[in-house]
Amino acid sequence: KTIFENLQTSFEQPWTVQQLSKLYTLCYVAGGLATQDYTPVAFNATGEVSLEDAFNPGTMHKQGIVRNPLHLEGSRVMALVSPNGSGKTSYLNVVSAAIVQAHAVGYAPAAAATMPIFKHVIYIDRVTKHDENLSSFAQDIENWKKVYETLDNAEGPVFVGSDEPFTTTSERYQEALTYAVITDFFKKGDRYMATSTHNHAVVNRLGSLITPWHFGFEVDASGRLARSYNLLPGHALSHAAAMARTLGFPEKILRTMS
């Protein structure tokens, strides 16, 4: 189990089990600090947010794991605009968790780390399950309402990780809602966001307010997607057909789609 799964589970158990779960979590963190490449965090008052070669401690035993940076000292919002399956969600999980761990123990799973002391660190996932009385879009809105309850009352820096916001509505309204949320972020100078989207229109509309990134890839001669997971500047197309072919989707469907 991950550190966060253990923390979540601990609050649903009797008091004694809670204490044992918390002790286990502390041992888990101590083990990571002792055996993995954690670094002391330089907390700052300048507002710079930077992680060099951030990684997921739970996967470092695997071969070929790629470490990537996070830099939010210029634009306070980065947008991942990259092919399906290229690593956007994993990256957002890694950097959000690294910031949480930095605040919990003063060390981050990265080669170097500096950031302000955040009052709140929020991660909002795509809607995958919801109240049976709500549509997917209604659940999406309910989730963002909770985010704004925190944002509107927060005094001090806030970091938000957001995976493909508002995909539960049409492309037009996804663009409009994402644009509205991000421009609202810039009304305060201490809000930071790492997000992902396949909506190129909203990234173009936001222009220099945000910094677009994508992960390295190429479509090979067979029409399949080869991914490097290295973070690179700029937009990239979704290449959904190539990813579907890579995953073994029926070729007759893909031919008709083309």
PDB file of C-alpha atoms in Angstrom:
ATOM      1  CA  LYS A   1       0.000   0.000   0.000  1.00  0.00           C
ATOM      2  CA  THR A   2       1.100   3.562  -0.544  1.00  0.00           C
ATOM      3  CA  ILE A   3       1.577   6.060   2.260  1.00  0.00           C
ATOM      4  CA  PHE A   4      -1.618   7.831   1.227  1.00  0.00           C
ATOM      5  CA  GLU A   5      -3.716   4.648   1.152  1.00  0.00           C
ATOM      6  CA  ASN A   6      -2.529   3.855   4.670  1.00  0.00           C
ATOM      7  CA  LEU A   7      -3.391   7.339   5.897  1.00  0.00           C
ATOM      8  CA  GLN A   8      -6.843   7.184   4.307  1.00  0.00           C
ATOM      9  CA  THR A   9      -7.550   3.730   5.726  1.00  0.00           C
ATOM     10  CA  SER A  10      -6.367   4.673   9.218  1.00  0.00           C
ATOM     11  CA  PHE A  11      -9.157   7.193   9.780  1.00  0.00           C
ATOM     12  CA  GLU A  12     -11.837   4.549   9.164  1.00  0.00           C
ATOM     13  CA  GLN A  13     -10.567   2.200  11.900  1.00  0.00           C
ATOM     14  CA  PRO A  14     -10.817   2.001  15.734  1.00  0.00           C
ATOM     15  CA  TRP A  15      -8.430   4.185  17.721  1.00  0.00           C
ATOM     16  CA  THR A  16      -5.787   1.475  18.394  1.00  0.00           C
ATOM     17  CA  VAL A  17      -5.665   0.477  14.730  1.00  0.00           C
ATOM     18  CA  GLN A  18      -5.379   4.156  13.789  1.00  0.00           C
ATOM     19  CA  GLN A  19      -2.301   4.552  15.984  1.00  0.00           C
ATOM     20  CA  LEU A  20      -0.676   1.422  14.528  1.00  0.00           C
ATOM     21  CA  SER A  21      -1.432   2.637  10.998  1.00  0.00           C
ATOM     22  CA  LYS A  22       0.134   6.015  11.745  1.00  0.00           C
ATOM     23  CA  LEU A  23       3.201   4.302  13.217  1.00  0.00           C
ATOM     24  CA  TYR A  24       3.456   2.095  10.111  1.00  0.00           C
ATOM     25  CA  THR A  25       3.224   5.200   7.924  1.00  0.00           C
ATOM     26  CA  LEU A  26       6.031   6.919   9.861  1.00  0.00           C
ATOM     27  CA  CYS A  27       8.202   3.811   9.447  1.00  0.00           C
ATOM     28  CA  TYR A  28       7.364   3.748   5.734  1.00  0.00           C
ATOM     29  CA  VAL A  29       8.478   7.361   5.357  1.00  0.00           C
ATOM     30  CA  ALA A  30      11.614   6.812   7.446  1.00  0.00           C
ATOM     31  CA  GLY A  31      12.508   3.799   5.304  1.00  0.00           C
ATOM     32  CA  GLY A  32      12.101   5.855   2.150  1.00  0.00           C
ATOM     33  CA  LEU A  33      14.297   8.646   3.499  1.00  0.00           C
ATOM     34  CA  ALA A  34      16.989   6.149   4.430  1.00  0.00           C
ATOM     35  CA  THR A  35      17.042   4.076   1.253  1.00  0.00           C
ATOM     36  CA  GLN A  36      15.887   6.339  -1.577  1.00  0.00           C
ATOM     37  CA  ASP A  37      17.071   9.547  -3.164  1.00  0.00           C
ATOM     38  CA  TYR A  38      15.078  12.036  -1.076  1.00  0.00           C
ATOM     39  CA  THR A  39      16.365  15.590  -0.724  1.00  0.00           C
ATOM     40  CA  PRO A  40      15.885  18.267   1.981  1.00  0.00           C
ATOM     41  CA  VAL A  41      13.367  20.905   0.870  1.00  0.00           C
ATOM     42  CA  ALA A  42      14.415  24.557   0.689  1.00  0.00           C
ATOM     43  CA  PHE A  43      11.239  26.395   1.646  1.00  0.00           C
ATOM     44  CA  ASN A  44      11.250  29.950   0.297  1.00  0.00           C
ATOM     45  CA  ALA A  45       9.401  33.261   0.462  1.00  0.00           C
ATOM     46  CA  THR A  46       9.924  34.087  -3.235  1.00  0.00           C
ATOM     47  CA  GLY A  47       7.106  31.908  -4.556  1.00  0.00           C
ATOM     48  CA  GLU A  48       9.337  29.693  -6.698  1.00  0.00           C
ATOM     49  CA  VAL A  49       8.103  26.113  -7.037  1.00  0.00           C
ATOM     50  CA  SER A  50      10.730  23.745  -8.386  1.00  0.00           C
ATOM     51  CA  LEU A  51      11.300  19.990  -8.286  1.00  0.00           C
ATOM     52  CA  GLU A  52      14.284  18.483 -10.103  1.00  0.00           C
ATOM     53  CA  ASP A  53      14.000  14.844 -11.192  1.00  0.00           C
ATOM     54  CA  ALA A  54      10.909  14.109  -9.098  1.00  0.00           C
ATOM     55  CA  PHE A  55       9.973  10.436  -8.746  1.00  0.00           C
ATOM     56  CA  ASN A  56       7.389   8.071  -7.282  1.00  0.00           C
ATOM     57  CA  PRO A  57       9.070   6.189  -4.385  1.00  0.00           C
ATOM     58  CA  GLY A  58       6.734   3.230  -4.919  1.00  0.00           C
ATOM     59  CA  THR A  59       8.028   2.547  -8.432  1.00  0.00           C
ATOM     60  CA  MET A  60      11.748   3.268  -8.143  1.00  0.00           C
ATOM     61  CA  HIS A  61      12.524  -0.472  -8.001  1.00  0.00           C
ATOM     62  CA  LYS A  62      11.216  -0.844 -11.565  1.00  0.00           C
ATOM     63  CA  GLN A  63      13.471  -0.588 -14.591  1.00  0.00           C
ATOM     64  CA  GLY A  64      13.270   2.393 -16.923  1.00  0.00           C
ATOM     65  CA  ILE A  65      11.469   4.773 -14.553  1.00  0.00           C
ATOM     66  CA  VAL A  66      11.786   8.343 -15.856  1.00  0.00           C
ATOM     67  CA  ARG A  67      12.231  11.290 -13.494  1.00  0.00           C
ATOM     68  CA  ASN A  68      10.806  14.660 -14.516  1.00  0.00           C
ATOM     69  CA  PRO A  69      10.955  18.252 -13.207  1.00  0.00           C
ATOM     70  CA  LEU A  70       8.330  20.782 -12.144  1.00  0.00           C
ATOM     71  CA  HIS A  71       9.068  24.514 -12.549  1.00  0.00           C
ATOM     72  CA  LEU A  72       6.447  27.155 -11.711  1.00  0.00           C
ATOM     73  CA  GLU A  73       8.614  30.204 -11.031  1.00  0.00           C
ATOM     74  CA  GLY A  74       7.521  32.038 -14.219  1.00  0.00           C
ATOM     75  CA  SER A  75       4.008  31.003 -15.143  1.00  0.00           C
ATOM     76  CA  ARG A  76       2.149  29.704 -12.095  1.00  0.00           C
ATOM     77  CA  VAL A  77       0.159  27.211 -14.204  1.00  0.00           C
ATOM     78  CA  MET A  78       1.603  24.374 -16.280  1.00  0.00           C
ATOM     79  CA  ALA A  79      -0.613  22.413 -18.682  1.00  0.00           C
ATOM     80  CA  LEU A  80       0.199  18.927 -19.928  1.00  0.00           C
ATOM     81  CA  VAL A  81      -1.106  18.655 -23.503  1.00  0.00           C
ATOM     82  CA  SER A  82       0.083  15.242 -24.565  1.00  0.00           C
ATOM     83  CA  PRO A  83      -1.056  11.961 -26.198  1.00  0.00           C
ATOM     84  CA  ASN A  84      -3.366   9.521 -24.458  1.00  0.00           C
ATOM     85  CA  GLY A  85      -1.406   7.185 -22.209  1.00  0.00           C
ATOM     86  CA  SER A  86       1.775   9.257 -22.361  1.00  0.00           C
ATOM     87  CA  GLY A  87       2.111   9.771 -18.588  1.00  0.00           C
ATOM     88  CA  LYS A  88       0.065  12.867 -17.721  1.00  0.00           C
ATOM     89  CA  THR A  89      -1.848  11.366 -14.782  1.00  0.00           C
ATOM     90  CA  SER A  90       1.229   9.637 -13.368  1.00  0.00           C
ATOM     91  CA  TYR A  91       3.189  12.893 -13.536  1.00  0.00           C
ATOM     92  CA  LEU A  92       0.472  14.862 -11.728  1.00  0.00           C
ATOM     93  CA  ASN A  93       0.347  12.188  -9.019  1.00  0.00           C
ATOM     94  CA  VAL A  94       4.147  12.282  -8.619  1.00  0.00           C
ATOM     95  CA  VAL A  95       4.505  16.071  -8.275  1.00  0.00           C
ATOM     96  CA  SER A  96       1.413  16.463  -6.058  1.00  0.00           C
ATOM     97  CA  ALA A  97       2.584  13.668  -3.752  1.00  0.00           C
ATOM     98  CA  ALA A  98       6.114  15.113  -3.677  1.00  0.00           C
ATOM     99  CA  ILE A  99       4.757  18.466  -2.486  1.00  0.00           C
ATOM    100  CA  VAL A 100       2.657  16.747   0.203  1.00  0.00           C
ATOM    101  CA  GLN A 101       5.651  14.720   1.413  1.00  0.00           C
ATOM    102  CA  ALA A 102       7.815  17.855   1.403  1.00  0.00           C
ATOM    103  CA  HIS A 103       5.431  19.495   3.846  1.00  0.00           C
ATOM    104  CA  ALA A 104       4.962  16.365   5.964  1.00  0.00           C
ATOM    105  CA  VAL A 105       8.624  15.562   6.638  1.00  0.00           C
ATOM    106  CA  GLY A 106      10.741  18.317   5.077  1.00  0.00           C
ATOM    107  CA  TYR A 107      12.137  15.960   2.429  1.00  0.00           C
ATOM    108  CA  ALA A 108      10.922  15.374  -1.132  1.00  0.00           C
ATOM    109  CA  PRO A 109      11.373  12.459  -3.557  1.00  0.00           C
ATOM    110  CA  ALA A 110      13.481  14.522  -5.962  1.00  0.00           C
ATOM    111  CA  ALA A 111      17.080  15.527  -6.671  1.00  0.00           C
ATOM    112  CA  ALA A 112      16.366  19.105  -5.509  1.00  0.00           C
ATOM    113  CA  ALA A 113      13.263  20.885  -4.214  1.00  0.00           C
ATOM    114  CA  THR A 114      12.249  24.440  -3.355  1.00  0.00           C
ATOM    115  CA  MET A 115       8.778  25.868  -2.770  1.00  0.00           C
ATOM    116  CA  PRO A 116       6.810  28.190  -0.491  1.00  0.00           C
ATOM    117  CA  ILE A 117       4.996  26.701   2.479  1.00  0.00           C
ATOM    118  CA  PHE A 118       1.575  25.850   1.047  1.00  0.00           C
ATOM    119  CA  LYS A 119      -1.507  26.339   3.174  1.00  0.00           C
ATOM    120  CA  HIS A 120      -3.302  23.734   1.072  1.00  0.00           C
ATOM    121  CA  VAL A 121      -2.324  21.067  -1.444  1.00  0.00           C
ATOM    122  CA  ILE A 122      -5.331  19.866  -3.452  1.00  0.00           C
ATOM    123  CA  TYR A 123      -5.552  17.054  -5.993  1.00  0.00           C
ATOM    124  CA  ILE A 124      -8.720  16.721  -8.078  1.00  0.00           C
ATOM    125  CA  ASP A 125      -8.994  13.641 -10.252  1.00  0.00           C
ATOM    126  CA  ARG A 126     -11.128  12.938 -13.291  1.00  0.00           C
ATOM    127  CA  VAL A 127     -14.640  11.760 -12.383  1.00  0.00           C
ATOM    128  CA  THR A 128     -14.495   7.945 -12.302  1.00  0.00           C
ATOM    129  CA  LYS A 129     -17.200   7.209  -9.758  1.00  0.00           C
ATOM    130  CA  HIS A 130     -19.954   9.387  -8.404  1.00  0.00           C
ATOM    131  CA  ASP A 131     -23.114   9.657  -6.387  1.00  0.00           C
ATOM    132  CA  GLU A 132     -25.770   7.595  -8.180  1.00  0.00           C
ATOM    133  CA  ASN A 133     -28.104  10.581  -7.840  1.00  0.00           C
ATOM    134  CA  LEU A 134     -25.742  12.840  -9.798  1.00  0.00           C
ATOM    135  CA  SER A 135     -24.678  12.856 -13.433  1.00  0.00           C
ATOM    136  CA  SER A 136     -20.950  12.748 -14.178  1.00  0.00           C
ATOM    137  CA  PHE A 137     -20.982  16.460 -14.970  1.00  0.00           C
ATOM    138  CA  ALA A 138     -22.858  17.267 -11.751  1.00  0.00           C
ATOM    139  CA  GLN A 139     -20.274  15.277  -9.782  1.00  0.00           C
ATOM    140  CA  ASP A 140     -17.495  17.188 -11.565  1.00  0.00           C
ATOM    141  CA  ILE A 141     -19.096  20.474 -10.532  1.00  0.00           C
ATOM    142  CA  GLU A 142     -19.606  19.276  -6.954  1.00  0.00           C
ATOM    143  CA  ASN A 143     -15.908  18.364  -6.740  1.00  0.00           C
ATOM    144  CA  TRP A 144     -14.851  21.799  -8.002  1.00  0.00           C
ATOM    145  CA  LYS A 145     -17.278  23.516  -5.598  1.00  0.00           C
ATOM    146  CA  LYS A 146     -15.371  21.848  -2.749  1.00  0.00           C
ATOM    147  CA  VAL A 147     -12.083  23.073  -4.234  1.00  0.00           C
ATOM    148  CA  TYR A 148     -13.408  26.630  -4.323  1.00  0.00           C
ATOM    149  CA  GLU A 149     -14.643  26.416  -0.743  1.00  0.00           C
ATOM    150  CA  THR A 150     -10.967  25.995   0.122  1.00  0.00           C
ATOM    151  CA  LEU A 151      -9.543  28.423  -2.436  1.00  0.00           C
ATOM    152  CA  ASP A 152     -11.878  31.293  -1.595  1.00  0.00           C
ATOM    153  CA  ASN A 153     -11.091  31.072   2.118  1.00  0.00           C
ATOM    154  CA  ALA A 154      -7.377  30.295   1.920  1.00  0.00           C
ATOM    155  CA  GLU A 155      -4.863  32.841   3.142  1.00  0.00           C
ATOM    156  CA  GLY A 156      -1.484  31.928   1.751  1.00  0.00           C
ATOM    157  CA  PRO A 157      -0.103  29.778  -1.084  1.00  0.00           C
ATOM    158  CA  VAL A 158      -2.213  26.945  -2.538  1.00  0.00           C
ATOM    159  CA  PHE A 159      -1.170  24.211  -4.993  1.00  0.00           C
ATOM    160  CA  VAL A 160      -3.757  22.385  -7.111  1.00  0.00           C
ATOM    161  CA  GLY A 161      -3.121  19.301  -9.218  1.00  0.00           C
ATOM    162  CA  SER A 162      -5.992  18.757 -11.666  1.00  0.00           C
ATOM    163  CA  ASP A 163      -6.278  15.858 -14.107  1.00  0.00           C
ATOM    164  CA  GLU A 164      -8.251  16.741 -17.273  1.00  0.00           C
ATOM    165  CA  PRO A 165     -10.846  19.073 -15.701  1.00  0.00           C
ATOM    166  CA  PHE A 166     -14.410  19.183 -17.049  1.00  0.00           C
ATOM    167  CA  THR A 167     -14.104  16.259 -19.491  1.00  0.00           C
ATOM    168  CA  THR A 168     -17.662  15.364 -18.499  1.00  0.00           C
ATOM    169  CA  THR A 169     -19.096  18.087 -20.755  1.00  0.00           C
ATOM    170  CA  SER A 170     -18.725  19.137 -24.390  1.00  0.00           C
ATOM    171  CA  GLU A 171     -15.418  20.402 -25.776  1.00  0.00           C
ATOM    172  CA  ARG A 172     -16.817  23.944 -25.974  1.00  0.00           C
ATOM    173  CA  TYR A 173     -17.854  24.073 -22.327  1.00  0.00           C
ATOM    174  CA  GLN A 174     -14.727  22.260 -21.192  1.00  0.00           C
ATOM    175  CA  GLU A 175     -12.759  25.066 -22.820  1.00  0.00           C
ATOM    176  CA  ALA A 176     -14.922  27.756 -21.218  1.00  0.00           C
ATOM    177  CA  LEU A 177     -14.881  26.279 -17.709  1.00  0.00           C
ATOM    178  CA  THR A 178     -11.150  25.508 -17.750  1.00  0.00           C
ATOM    179  CA  TYR A 179     -10.422  29.023 -19.021  1.00  0.00           C
ATOM    180  CA  ALA A 180     -12.564  30.548 -16.262  1.00  0.00           C
ATOM    181  CA  VAL A 181     -10.912  28.486 -13.499  1.00  0.00           C
ATOM    182  CA  ILE A 182      -7.341  29.252 -14.626  1.00  0.00           C
ATOM    183  CA  THR A 183      -7.905  32.977 -15.186  1.00  0.00           C
ATOM    184  CA  ASP A 184      -9.485  33.162 -11.733  1.00  0.00           C
ATOM    185  CA  PHE A 185      -6.258  31.632 -10.374  1.00  0.00           C
ATOM    186  CA  PHE A 186      -4.325  34.682 -11.486  1.00  0.00           C
ATOM    187  CA  LYS A 187      -6.442  37.050  -9.412  1.00  0.00           C
ATOM    188  CA  LYS A 188      -4.265  36.062  -6.444  1.00  0.00           C
ATOM    189  CA  GLY A 189      -0.497  35.884  -6.637  1.00  0.00           C
ATOM    190  CA  ASP A 190      -0.038  32.764  -4.540  1.00  0.00           C
ATOM    191  CA  ARG A 191      -2.047  30.158  -6.479  1.00  0.00           C
ATOM    192  CA  TYR A 192      -0.247  27.403  -8.401  1.00  0.00           C
ATOM    193  CA  MET A 193      -1.599  24.650 -10.653  1.00  0.00           C
ATOM    194  CA  ALA A 194      -0.389  21.651 -12.634  1.00  0.00           C
ATOM    195  CA  THR A 195      -3.130  20.378 -14.917  1.00  0.00           C
ATOM    196  CA  SER A 196      -3.654  18.207 -17.996  1.00  0.00           C
ATOM    197  CA  THR A 197      -5.985  18.519 -20.960  1.00  0.00           C
ATOM    198  CA  HIS A 198      -6.589  17.433 -24.554  1.00  0.00           C
ATOM    199  CA  ASN A 199      -8.299  20.760 -25.244  1.00  0.00           C
ATOM    200  CA  HIS A 200      -5.825  22.708 -27.382  1.00  0.00           C
ATOM    201  CA  ALA A 201      -8.270  25.585 -27.808  1.00  0.00           C
ATOM    202  CA  VAL A 202      -8.165  26.562 -24.127  1.00  0.00           C
ATOM    203  CA  VAL A 203      -4.364  26.360 -24.068  1.00  0.00           C
ATOM    204  CA  ASN A 204      -4.168  28.635 -27.111  1.00  0.00           C
ATOM    205  CA  ARG A 205      -6.701  31.030 -25.585  1.00  0.00           C
ATOM    206  CA  LEU A 206      -4.754  31.291 -22.325  1.00  0.00           C
ATOM    207  CA  GLY A 207      -1.557  32.053 -24.262  1.00  0.00           C
ATOM    208  CA  SER A 208       1.365  33.254 -22.159  1.00  0.00           C
ATOM    209  CA  LEU A 209      -0.577  32.860 -18.896  1.00  0.00           C
ATOM    210  CA  ILE A 210       0.357  29.180 -18.839  1.00  0.00           C
ATOM    211  CA  THR A 211       3.241  26.975 -19.927  1.00  0.00           C
ATOM    212  CA  PRO A 212       2.292  23.965 -22.113  1.00  0.00           C
ATOM    213  CA  TRP A 213       4.283  20.710 -21.928  1.00  0.00           C
ATOM    214  CA  HIS A 214       4.036  17.229 -23.380  1.00  0.00           C
ATOM    215  CA  PHE A 215       5.788  13.876 -23.014  1.00  0.00           C
ATOM    216  CA  GLY A 216       8.140  12.509 -25.640  1.00  0.00           C
ATOM    217  CA  PHE A 217       6.690  10.011 -28.112  1.00  0.00           C
ATOM    218  CA  GLU A 218       6.692   8.917 -31.736  1.00  0.00           C
ATOM    219  CA  VAL A 219       4.217   7.103 -33.951  1.00  0.00           C
ATOM    220  CA  ASP A 220       6.086   4.211 -35.552  1.00  0.00           C
ATOM    221  CA  ALA A 221       5.679   2.767 -39.062  1.00  0.00           C
ATOM    222  CA  SER A 222       2.955   0.386 -37.870  1.00  0.00           C
ATOM    223  CA  GLY A 223       0.892   3.292 -36.532  1.00  0.00           C
ATOM    224  CA  ARG A 224       1.555   2.466 -32.889  1.00  0.00           C
ATOM    225  CA  LEU A 225       2.630   4.886 -30.178  1.00  0.00           C
ATOM    226  CA  ALA A 226       6.126   4.602 -28.687  1.00  0.00           C
ATOM    227  CA  ARG A 227       6.459   6.673 -25.514  1.00  0.00           C
ATOM    228  CA  SER A 228       9.578   8.006 -23.766  1.00  0.00           C
ATOM    229  CA  TYR A 229       7.829   9.745 -20.803  1.00  0.00           C
ATOM    230  CA  ASN A 230      10.373  12.595 -20.907  1.00  0.00           C
ATOM    231  CA  LEU A 231       8.835  16.023 -20.298  1.00  0.00           C
ATOM    232  CA  LEU A 232       9.242  18.411 -23.252  1.00  0.00           C
ATOM    233  CA  PRO A 233       7.991  21.983 -23.906  1.00  0.00           C
ATOM    234  CA  GLY A 234       4.949  22.692 -26.088  1.00  0.00           C
ATOM    235  CA  HIS A 235       1.708  21.024 -27.220  1.00  0.00           C
ATOM    236  CA  ALA A 236       1.303  17.562 -28.709  1.00  0.00           C
ATOM    237  CA  LEU A 237      -1.727  15.949 -30.356  1.00  0.00           C
ATOM    238  CA  SER A 238      -3.703  13.240 -28.554  1.00  0.00           C
ATOM    239  CA  HIS A 239      -2.975  10.481 -31.135  1.00  0.00           C
ATOM    240  CA  ALA A 240      -5.899   8.461 -29.780  1.00  0.00           C
ATOM    241  CA  ALA A 241      -5.989   6.148 -32.823  1.00  0.00           C
ATOM    242  CA  ALA A 242      -2.294   5.267 -32.424  1.00  0.00           C
ATOM    243  CA  MET A 243      -2.795   4.604 -28.717  1.00  0.00           C
ATOM    244  CA  ALA A 244      -5.888   2.469 -29.402  1.00  0.00           C
ATOM    245  CA  ARG A 245      -3.863   0.442 -31.935  1.00  0.00           C
ATOM    246  CA  THR A 246      -1.047   0.072 -29.395  1.00  0.00           C
ATOM    247  CA  LEU A 247      -3.579  -1.331 -26.921  1.00  0.00           C
ATOM    248  CA  GLY A 248      -4.899  -3.853 -29.460  1.00  0.00           C
ATOM    249  CA  PHE A 249      -8.171  -2.214 -30.502  1.00  0.00           C
ATOM    250  CA  PRO A 250      -9.776  -3.957 -33.550  1.00  0.00           C
ATOM    251  CA  GLU A 251      -8.067  -2.783 -36.733  1.00  0.00           C
ATOM    252  CA  LYS A 252     -11.324  -2.782 -38.733  1.00  0.00           C
ATOM    253  CA  ILE A 253     -12.706  -0.110 -36.389  1.00  0.00           C
ATOM    254  CA  LEU A 254      -9.560   1.969 -36.647  1.00  0.00           C
ATOM    255  CA  ARG A 255      -9.641   1.781 -40.452  1.00  0.00           C
ATOM    256  CA  THR A 256     -13.223   3.054 -40.485  1.00  0.00           C
ATOM    257  CA  MET A 257     -12.270   5.747 -37.977  1.00  0.00           C
ATOM    258  CA  SER A 258      -9.451   6.913 -40.265  1.00  0.00           C
TER     259      SER A 258
END
